XYZ file of C-alpha atoms in Angstrom:
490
model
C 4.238 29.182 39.450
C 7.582 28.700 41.683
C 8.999 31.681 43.000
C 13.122 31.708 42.710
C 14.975 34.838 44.397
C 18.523 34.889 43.742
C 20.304 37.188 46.599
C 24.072 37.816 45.847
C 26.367 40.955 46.629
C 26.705 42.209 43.197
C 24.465 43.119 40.669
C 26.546 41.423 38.028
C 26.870 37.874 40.361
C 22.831 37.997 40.913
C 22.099 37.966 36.749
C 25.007 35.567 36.402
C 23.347 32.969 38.444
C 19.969 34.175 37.569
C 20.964 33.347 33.705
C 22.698 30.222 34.751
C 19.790 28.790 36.581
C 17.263 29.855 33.749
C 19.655 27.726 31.658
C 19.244 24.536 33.659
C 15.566 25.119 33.752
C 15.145 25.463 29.819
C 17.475 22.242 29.502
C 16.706 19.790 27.066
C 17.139 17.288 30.157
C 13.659 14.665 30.756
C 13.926 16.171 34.289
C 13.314 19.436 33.848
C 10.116 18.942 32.234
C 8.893 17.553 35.765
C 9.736 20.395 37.575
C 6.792 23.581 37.955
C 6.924 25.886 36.398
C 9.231 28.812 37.900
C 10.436 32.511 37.630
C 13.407 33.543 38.872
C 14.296 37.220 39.931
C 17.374 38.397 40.845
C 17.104 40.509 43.945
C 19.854 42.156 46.630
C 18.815 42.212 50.434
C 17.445 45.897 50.617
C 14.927 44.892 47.612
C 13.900 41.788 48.930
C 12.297 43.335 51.985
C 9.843 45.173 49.930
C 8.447 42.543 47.876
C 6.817 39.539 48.841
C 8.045 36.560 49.856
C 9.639 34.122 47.153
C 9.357 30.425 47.552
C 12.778 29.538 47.395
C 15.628 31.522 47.822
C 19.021 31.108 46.410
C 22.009 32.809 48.136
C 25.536 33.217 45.918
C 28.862 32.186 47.193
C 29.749 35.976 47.588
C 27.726 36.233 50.302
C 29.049 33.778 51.979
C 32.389 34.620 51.543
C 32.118 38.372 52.212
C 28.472 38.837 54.339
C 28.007 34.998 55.864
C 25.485 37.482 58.322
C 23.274 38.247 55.666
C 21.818 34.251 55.786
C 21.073 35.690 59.458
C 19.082 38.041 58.351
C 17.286 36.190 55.451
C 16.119 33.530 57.715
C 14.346 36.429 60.093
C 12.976 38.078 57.361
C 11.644 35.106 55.386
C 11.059 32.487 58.219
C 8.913 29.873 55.895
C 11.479 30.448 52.506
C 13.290 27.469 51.979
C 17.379 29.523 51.720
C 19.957 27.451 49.518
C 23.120 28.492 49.094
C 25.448 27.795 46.418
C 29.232 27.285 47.696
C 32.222 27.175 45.096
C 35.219 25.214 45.599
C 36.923 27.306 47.760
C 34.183 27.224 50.136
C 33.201 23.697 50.051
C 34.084 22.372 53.096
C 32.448 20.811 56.190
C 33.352 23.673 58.078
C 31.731 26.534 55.665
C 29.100 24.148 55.579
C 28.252 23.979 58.942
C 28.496 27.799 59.855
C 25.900 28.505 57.263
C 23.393 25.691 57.966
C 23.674 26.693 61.654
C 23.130 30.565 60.113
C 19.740 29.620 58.811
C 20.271 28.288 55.571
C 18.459 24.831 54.170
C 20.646 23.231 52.063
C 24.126 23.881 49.827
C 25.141 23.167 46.640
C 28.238 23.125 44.769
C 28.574 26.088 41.719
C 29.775 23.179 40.205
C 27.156 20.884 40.650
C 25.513 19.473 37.564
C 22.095 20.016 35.979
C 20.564 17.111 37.643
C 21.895 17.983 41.343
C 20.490 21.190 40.986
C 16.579 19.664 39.574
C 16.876 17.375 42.653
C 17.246 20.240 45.398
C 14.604 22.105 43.700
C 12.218 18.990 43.540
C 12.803 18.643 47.311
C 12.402 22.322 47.785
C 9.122 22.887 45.953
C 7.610 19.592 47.620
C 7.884 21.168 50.756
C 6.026 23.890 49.634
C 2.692 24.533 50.339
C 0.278 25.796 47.790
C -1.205 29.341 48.630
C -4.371 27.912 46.301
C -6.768 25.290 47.447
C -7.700 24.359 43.672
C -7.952 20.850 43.217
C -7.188 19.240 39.723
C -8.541 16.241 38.721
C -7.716 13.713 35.730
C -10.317 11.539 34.337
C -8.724 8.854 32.147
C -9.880 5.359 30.970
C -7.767 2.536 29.401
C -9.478 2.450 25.533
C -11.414 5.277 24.078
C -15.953 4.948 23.751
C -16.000 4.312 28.206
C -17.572 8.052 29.026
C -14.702 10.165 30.215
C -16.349 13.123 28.821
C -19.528 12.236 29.953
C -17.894 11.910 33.341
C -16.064 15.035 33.132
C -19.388 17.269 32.136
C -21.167 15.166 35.102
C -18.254 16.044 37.800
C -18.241 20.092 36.371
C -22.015 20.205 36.989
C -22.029 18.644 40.104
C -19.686 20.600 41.535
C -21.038 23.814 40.508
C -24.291 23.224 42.466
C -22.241 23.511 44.915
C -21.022 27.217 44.592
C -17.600 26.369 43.155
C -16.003 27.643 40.164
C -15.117 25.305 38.032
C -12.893 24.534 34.537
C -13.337 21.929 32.563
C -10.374 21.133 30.394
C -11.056 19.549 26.698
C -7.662 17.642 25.311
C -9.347 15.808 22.774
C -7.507 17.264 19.513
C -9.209 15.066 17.399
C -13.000 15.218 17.774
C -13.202 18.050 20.528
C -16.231 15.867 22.160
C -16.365 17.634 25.143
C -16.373 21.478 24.242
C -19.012 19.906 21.141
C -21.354 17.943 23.517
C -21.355 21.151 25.787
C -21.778 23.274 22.971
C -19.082 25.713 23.738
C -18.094 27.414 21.323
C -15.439 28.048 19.447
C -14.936 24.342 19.469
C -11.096 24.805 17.913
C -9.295 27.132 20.218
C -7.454 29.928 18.364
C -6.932 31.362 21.886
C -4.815 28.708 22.970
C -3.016 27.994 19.563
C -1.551 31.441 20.567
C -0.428 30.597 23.747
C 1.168 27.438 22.925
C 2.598 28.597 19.419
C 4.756 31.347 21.804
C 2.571 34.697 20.093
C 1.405 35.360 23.694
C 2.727 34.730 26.899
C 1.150 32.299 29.248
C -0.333 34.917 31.807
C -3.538 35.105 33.680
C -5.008 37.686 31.715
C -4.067 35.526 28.366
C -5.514 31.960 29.645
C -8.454 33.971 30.644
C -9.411 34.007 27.501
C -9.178 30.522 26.246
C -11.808 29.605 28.926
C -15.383 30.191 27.914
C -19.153 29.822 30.385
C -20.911 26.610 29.216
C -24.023 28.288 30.514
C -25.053 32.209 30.057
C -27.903 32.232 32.662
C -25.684 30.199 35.660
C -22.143 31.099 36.100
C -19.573 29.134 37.795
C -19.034 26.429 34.840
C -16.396 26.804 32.257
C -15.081 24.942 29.327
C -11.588 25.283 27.771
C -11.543 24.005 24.321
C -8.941 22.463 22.252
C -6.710 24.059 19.740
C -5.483 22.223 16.782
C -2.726 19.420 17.933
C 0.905 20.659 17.462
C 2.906 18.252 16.094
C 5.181 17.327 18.704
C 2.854 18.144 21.614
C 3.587 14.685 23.600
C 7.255 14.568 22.975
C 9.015 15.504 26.261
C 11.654 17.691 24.674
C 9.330 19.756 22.553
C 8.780 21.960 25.093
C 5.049 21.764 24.863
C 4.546 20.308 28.478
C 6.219 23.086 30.207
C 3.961 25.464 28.895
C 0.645 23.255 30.112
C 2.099 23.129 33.005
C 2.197 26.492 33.069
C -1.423 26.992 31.636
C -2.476 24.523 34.374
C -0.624 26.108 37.392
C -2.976 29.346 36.151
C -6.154 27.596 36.205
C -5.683 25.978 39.598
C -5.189 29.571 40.820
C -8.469 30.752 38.586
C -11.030 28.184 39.865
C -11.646 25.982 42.812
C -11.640 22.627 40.859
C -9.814 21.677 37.518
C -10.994 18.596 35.688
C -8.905 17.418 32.747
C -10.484 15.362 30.055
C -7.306 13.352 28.675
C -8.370 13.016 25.300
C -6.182 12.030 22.760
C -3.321 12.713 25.298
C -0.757 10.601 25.599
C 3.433 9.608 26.274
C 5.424 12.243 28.058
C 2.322 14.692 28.315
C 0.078 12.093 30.152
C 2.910 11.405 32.307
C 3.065 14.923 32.662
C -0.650 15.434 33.258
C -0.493 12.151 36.166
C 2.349 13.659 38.431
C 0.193 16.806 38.940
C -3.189 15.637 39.167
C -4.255 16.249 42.999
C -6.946 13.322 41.940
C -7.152 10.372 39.358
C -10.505 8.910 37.842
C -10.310 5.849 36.158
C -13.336 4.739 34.440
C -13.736 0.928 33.758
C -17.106 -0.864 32.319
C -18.600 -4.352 32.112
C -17.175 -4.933 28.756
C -13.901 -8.038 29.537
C -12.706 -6.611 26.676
C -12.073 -3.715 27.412
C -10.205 -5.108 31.011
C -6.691 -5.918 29.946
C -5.878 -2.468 28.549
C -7.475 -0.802 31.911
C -5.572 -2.722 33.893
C -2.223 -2.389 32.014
C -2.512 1.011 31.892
C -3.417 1.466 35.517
C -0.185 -0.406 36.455
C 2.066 1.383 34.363
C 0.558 5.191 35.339
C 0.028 4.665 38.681
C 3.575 5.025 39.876
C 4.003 8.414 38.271
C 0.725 9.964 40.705
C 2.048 12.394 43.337
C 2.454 10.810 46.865
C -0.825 12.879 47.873
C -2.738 12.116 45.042
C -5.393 9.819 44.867
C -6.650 6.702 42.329
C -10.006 6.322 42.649
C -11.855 3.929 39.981
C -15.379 4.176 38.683
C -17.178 1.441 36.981
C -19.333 2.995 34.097
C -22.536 0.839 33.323
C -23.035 2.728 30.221
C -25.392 -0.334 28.626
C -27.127 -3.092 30.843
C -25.441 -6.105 29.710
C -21.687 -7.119 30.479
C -20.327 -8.721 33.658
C -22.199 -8.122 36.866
C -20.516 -5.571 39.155
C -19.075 -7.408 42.113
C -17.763 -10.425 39.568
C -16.121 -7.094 37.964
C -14.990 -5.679 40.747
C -13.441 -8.939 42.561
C -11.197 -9.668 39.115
C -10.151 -6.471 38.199
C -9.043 -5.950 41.903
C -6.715 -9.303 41.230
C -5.516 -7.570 37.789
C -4.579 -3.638 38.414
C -3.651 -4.944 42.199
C -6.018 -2.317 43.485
C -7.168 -1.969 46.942
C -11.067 -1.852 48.299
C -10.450 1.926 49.222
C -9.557 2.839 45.804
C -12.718 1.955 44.434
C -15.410 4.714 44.008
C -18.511 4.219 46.684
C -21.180 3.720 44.176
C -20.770 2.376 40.490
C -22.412 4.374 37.883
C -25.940 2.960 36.751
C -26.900 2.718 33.454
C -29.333 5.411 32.316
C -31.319 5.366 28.886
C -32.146 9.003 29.524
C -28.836 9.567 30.238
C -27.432 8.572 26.736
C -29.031 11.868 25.228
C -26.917 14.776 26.636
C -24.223 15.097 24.253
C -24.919 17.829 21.884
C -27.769 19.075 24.323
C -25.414 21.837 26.015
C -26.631 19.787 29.399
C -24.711 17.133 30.749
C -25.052 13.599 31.847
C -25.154 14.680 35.696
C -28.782 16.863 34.382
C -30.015 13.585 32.023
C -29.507 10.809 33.776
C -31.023 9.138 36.265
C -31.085 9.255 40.598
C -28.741 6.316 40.054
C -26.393 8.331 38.624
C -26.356 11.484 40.477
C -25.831 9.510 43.163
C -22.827 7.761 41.401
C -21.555 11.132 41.115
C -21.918 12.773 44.040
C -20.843 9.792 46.371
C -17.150 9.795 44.719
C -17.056 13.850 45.014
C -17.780 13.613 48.893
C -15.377 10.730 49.180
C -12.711 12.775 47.469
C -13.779 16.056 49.893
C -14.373 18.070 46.484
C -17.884 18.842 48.255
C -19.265 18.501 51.532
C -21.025 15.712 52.443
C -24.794 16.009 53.016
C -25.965 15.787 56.543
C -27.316 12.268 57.043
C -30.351 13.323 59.129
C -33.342 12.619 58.161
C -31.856 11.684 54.429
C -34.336 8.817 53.813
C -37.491 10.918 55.094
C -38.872 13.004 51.706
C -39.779 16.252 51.892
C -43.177 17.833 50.907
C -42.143 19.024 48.683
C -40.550 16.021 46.929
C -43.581 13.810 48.201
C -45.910 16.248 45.847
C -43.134 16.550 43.014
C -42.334 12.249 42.740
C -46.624 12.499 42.194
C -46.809 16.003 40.122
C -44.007 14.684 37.915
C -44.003 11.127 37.875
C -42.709 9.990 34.448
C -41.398 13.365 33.546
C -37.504 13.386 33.511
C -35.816 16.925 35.737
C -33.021 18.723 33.435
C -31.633 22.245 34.641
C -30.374 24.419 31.679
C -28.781 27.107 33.285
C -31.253 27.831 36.720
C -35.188 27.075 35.473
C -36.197 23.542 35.853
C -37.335 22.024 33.159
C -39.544 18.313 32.868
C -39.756 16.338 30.097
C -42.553 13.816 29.632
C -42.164 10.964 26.778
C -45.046 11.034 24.752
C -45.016 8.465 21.652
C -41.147 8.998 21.636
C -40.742 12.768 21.658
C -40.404 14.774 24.323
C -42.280 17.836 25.466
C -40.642 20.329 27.397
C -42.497 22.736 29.878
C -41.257 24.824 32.792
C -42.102 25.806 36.160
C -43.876 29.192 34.780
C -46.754 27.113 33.381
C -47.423 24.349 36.248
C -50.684 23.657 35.956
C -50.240 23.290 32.206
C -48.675 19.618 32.561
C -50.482 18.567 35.765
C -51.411 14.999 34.192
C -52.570 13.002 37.230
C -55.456 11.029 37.237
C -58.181 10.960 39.983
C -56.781 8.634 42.457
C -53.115 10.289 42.521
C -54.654 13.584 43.014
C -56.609 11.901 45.413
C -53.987 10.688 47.870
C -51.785 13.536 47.227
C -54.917 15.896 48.901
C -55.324 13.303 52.000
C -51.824 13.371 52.521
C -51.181 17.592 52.416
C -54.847 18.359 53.310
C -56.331 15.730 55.743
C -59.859 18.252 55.577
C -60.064 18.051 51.475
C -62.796 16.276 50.360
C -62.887 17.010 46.701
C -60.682 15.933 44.107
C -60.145 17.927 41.288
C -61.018 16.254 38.030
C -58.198 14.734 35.516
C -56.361 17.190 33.465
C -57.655 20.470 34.103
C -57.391 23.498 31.269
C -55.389 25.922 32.935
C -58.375 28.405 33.350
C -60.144 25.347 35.026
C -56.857 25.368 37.532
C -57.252 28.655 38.535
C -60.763 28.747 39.955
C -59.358 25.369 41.559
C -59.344 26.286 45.106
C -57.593 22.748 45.706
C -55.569 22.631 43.474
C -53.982 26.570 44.030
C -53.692 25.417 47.733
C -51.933 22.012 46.720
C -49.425 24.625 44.966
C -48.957 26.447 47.834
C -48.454 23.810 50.515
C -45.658 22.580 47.850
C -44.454 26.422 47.651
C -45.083 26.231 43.980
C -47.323 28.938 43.668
């Protein structure tokens, strides 16, 4: 949320401009729906100096014709605060203008300046700006609908949570809801937010706190904010609807560390909207040339709109195993969206059978899938600096722990509901699910694997426990409790 202070002699100038600038702001003008979202508090110079600092401050022509001294004093007391001053046509002259630029102040403009001359200054102002907030927001779009963006999205949110961030994910698909449904968040229609965008409630902190609900109970960190029923007019630019997402965004980027936006059934001024302040762009193609053209048409047309900072990154999503191979993909879709090596993510997603069966699980694809694809995932979040990346010592040596876990578990698939650990071994197509409280109760190796897993942690073993032990068998198991051990199982 920008910060306006108007400073001004009178109390009766400092509401005058106050109103008059709240008027450009709330202009039907395309413009001011790019702008942040701002406040703007009419202060004189006495209150300023007990309140915090604004991020732009806007100084009325009676100052400068009565107290020019007072920019002076401004630019002491708020050294970083962009100061512009408004000059009216008695004043506006190169050599006013020069006595108050060489007083402190930024810029001038004219009282009589139009809407638009008054939306550029600001858009220089607030670019300057730096955010107090590290919160990085990131929009995961595709170019037709059935490519995985909300597979992606659930992937990125857990991901990123292992890593001891808080994060939002953000659900625009009116329509079908997939995300919050997939997750299993609940309510999947969002009465919450239907408030805040129908104008009941304000859009505060304390409001969009409660349109944001845990995915999991047992793991914090992760949260989902569902959809509300579509307003009609949600992606017209003059309905007034993107203002207030903006605003509901600007919250959320000062709530959590990352923001990632599902686009959904977004689309026209609100999806230009959403790609101007996205700190990040994913763009997820597939193998499928015919789903090409549209990716690459939209990629060129939304790419201009993306914040100077902000980065394109695309992802190709193997979601099924036939289709073109990857670097013949690659090479011609380069040629088509006119994108550059760097903006391609390090590692293409994989496909993963597995994978396919998170939605509806509550899990996500991130816990389903495959090595392949946590890799995938991880890989663009370290080349993006969303996490750390993870020391490279040693990274291709296993440890213990994993050498007795790739033989305890082999053909058992790792899913983390919340924080137990949970394997799943396919047995005549259904799956049987055990956790790490009953061990011994799914050891299924047979001799020789138990075998080479004792000469390799216990050089001095020489017997090898039989295959598939009851679990009363395990216990008087003296090899087997001291396998557990050595793996720090026990």
């Amino acid at each position: 949320m920008l910060r306006i202070a108007v400073i001004d002699c009178t109390a009766e100038s400092r509401n005058r401009i106050t109103e008059e600038i709240n008027g450009f702001l709330n202009s039907a003008l395309h413009e001011a729906s790019l702008l942040p979202p701002a406040t703007v508090r009419p202060f004189s110079f006495q209150e300023l100096k007990f309140n915090s600092a604004p991020d732009i401050c806007i100084v009325g022509e009676q100052t400068v014709a009565r107290e020019i001294s007072t920019i002076s004093q401004l630019r002491k007391l708020l050294p970083d605060t962009p100061i512009l001053v408004r000059l009216d046509e008695s004043l506006d002259n190169l050599g006013t203008i020069e006595q108050v630029l060489a007083s402190g102040a930024d810029d001038v403009i004219s009282t009589f300046a139009a809407d638009l001359e008054f939306f550029k200054k600001l858009a220089v102002f607030s670019r300057k700006i730096k955010k107090a907030q590290n919160g990085k927001m990131i929009l995961v779009d595709s170019g037709k609908g059935g490519i995985g963006v909300s597979s992606i999205v659930a992937a990125l949110g857990e991901a990123i949570c292992e890593n001891d961030k808080k994060v939002a994910l953000v659900d625009f698909d009116f329509d079908t809801q997939d995300l919050s449904r997939f997750l299993q968040v609940r309510p999947f229609v969002n009465e919450n937010l239907e408030l805040l965008f129908s104008g009941t409630r304000p859009i505060t902190e304390e409001f969009v706190e409660q349109c944001v609900i845990p995915v999991w109970e047992e793991q914090e960190g992760l949260y989902c904010m569902s959809p509300c029923l579509e307003p009609e007019d949600f992606n017209d630019l003059h309905s007034g609807y993107i203002r207030k997402v903006v605003s509901l965004l600007e919250i959320l980027d000062d709530m959590f560390d990352v923001v990632v936006i599902d686009t959904g059934s977004v689309r026209g001024g609100m999806l230009k909207t959403l790609y101007r302040l996205a700190d990040q762009v994913l763009f997820l193609i597939n193998s499928d040339p015919a789903t090409l053209f549209a990716s690459a048409d939209k990629i060129g047309r939304y790419r201009t709109l993306m914040s100077p900072d902000a980065r394109l990154s695309v992802l190709i999503n193997r979601s099924t195993s036939t289709g073109l191979p990857e670097n013949v993909l690659q090479r011609e879709f380069s040629k088509a969206a006119n994108l550059q090596e760097s903006e391609w993510c390090p590692i293409a997603l994989p496909h993963s059978k597995l994978g396919s069966r998170w939605p509806g699980s509550g899990q996500t694809l991130f816990t389903f899938g495959n090595e392949g694809v946590r890799r995938a995932i991880t890989a663009y979040l370290e080349a993006v600096e969303i996490v750390d990346a993870e020391p490279s010592v040693d990274k291709d040596r296993p440890s213990p722990i994993s050498k007795v876990a790739s033989v305890l578990f082999a053909g058992y698939q790792k899913v983390r509901p919340g924080k137990k650990t949970i394997y799943v071994e396919q047995i005549d197509k259904k799956d049987r699910k055990t956790t790490l409280d009953g061990l011994e109760n799914r050891l299924l190796l047979n001799a020789q694997e138990r075998k080479e897993l004792l000469e390799e942690l216990m050089p001095d073993a020489h017997q090898v426990a039989p295959v598939q032990k009851t679990p009363e068998e395990n216990e008087q198991d003296p090899d087997f409790q001291e396998l557990l051990k050595r793996a720090n199982l026990s």
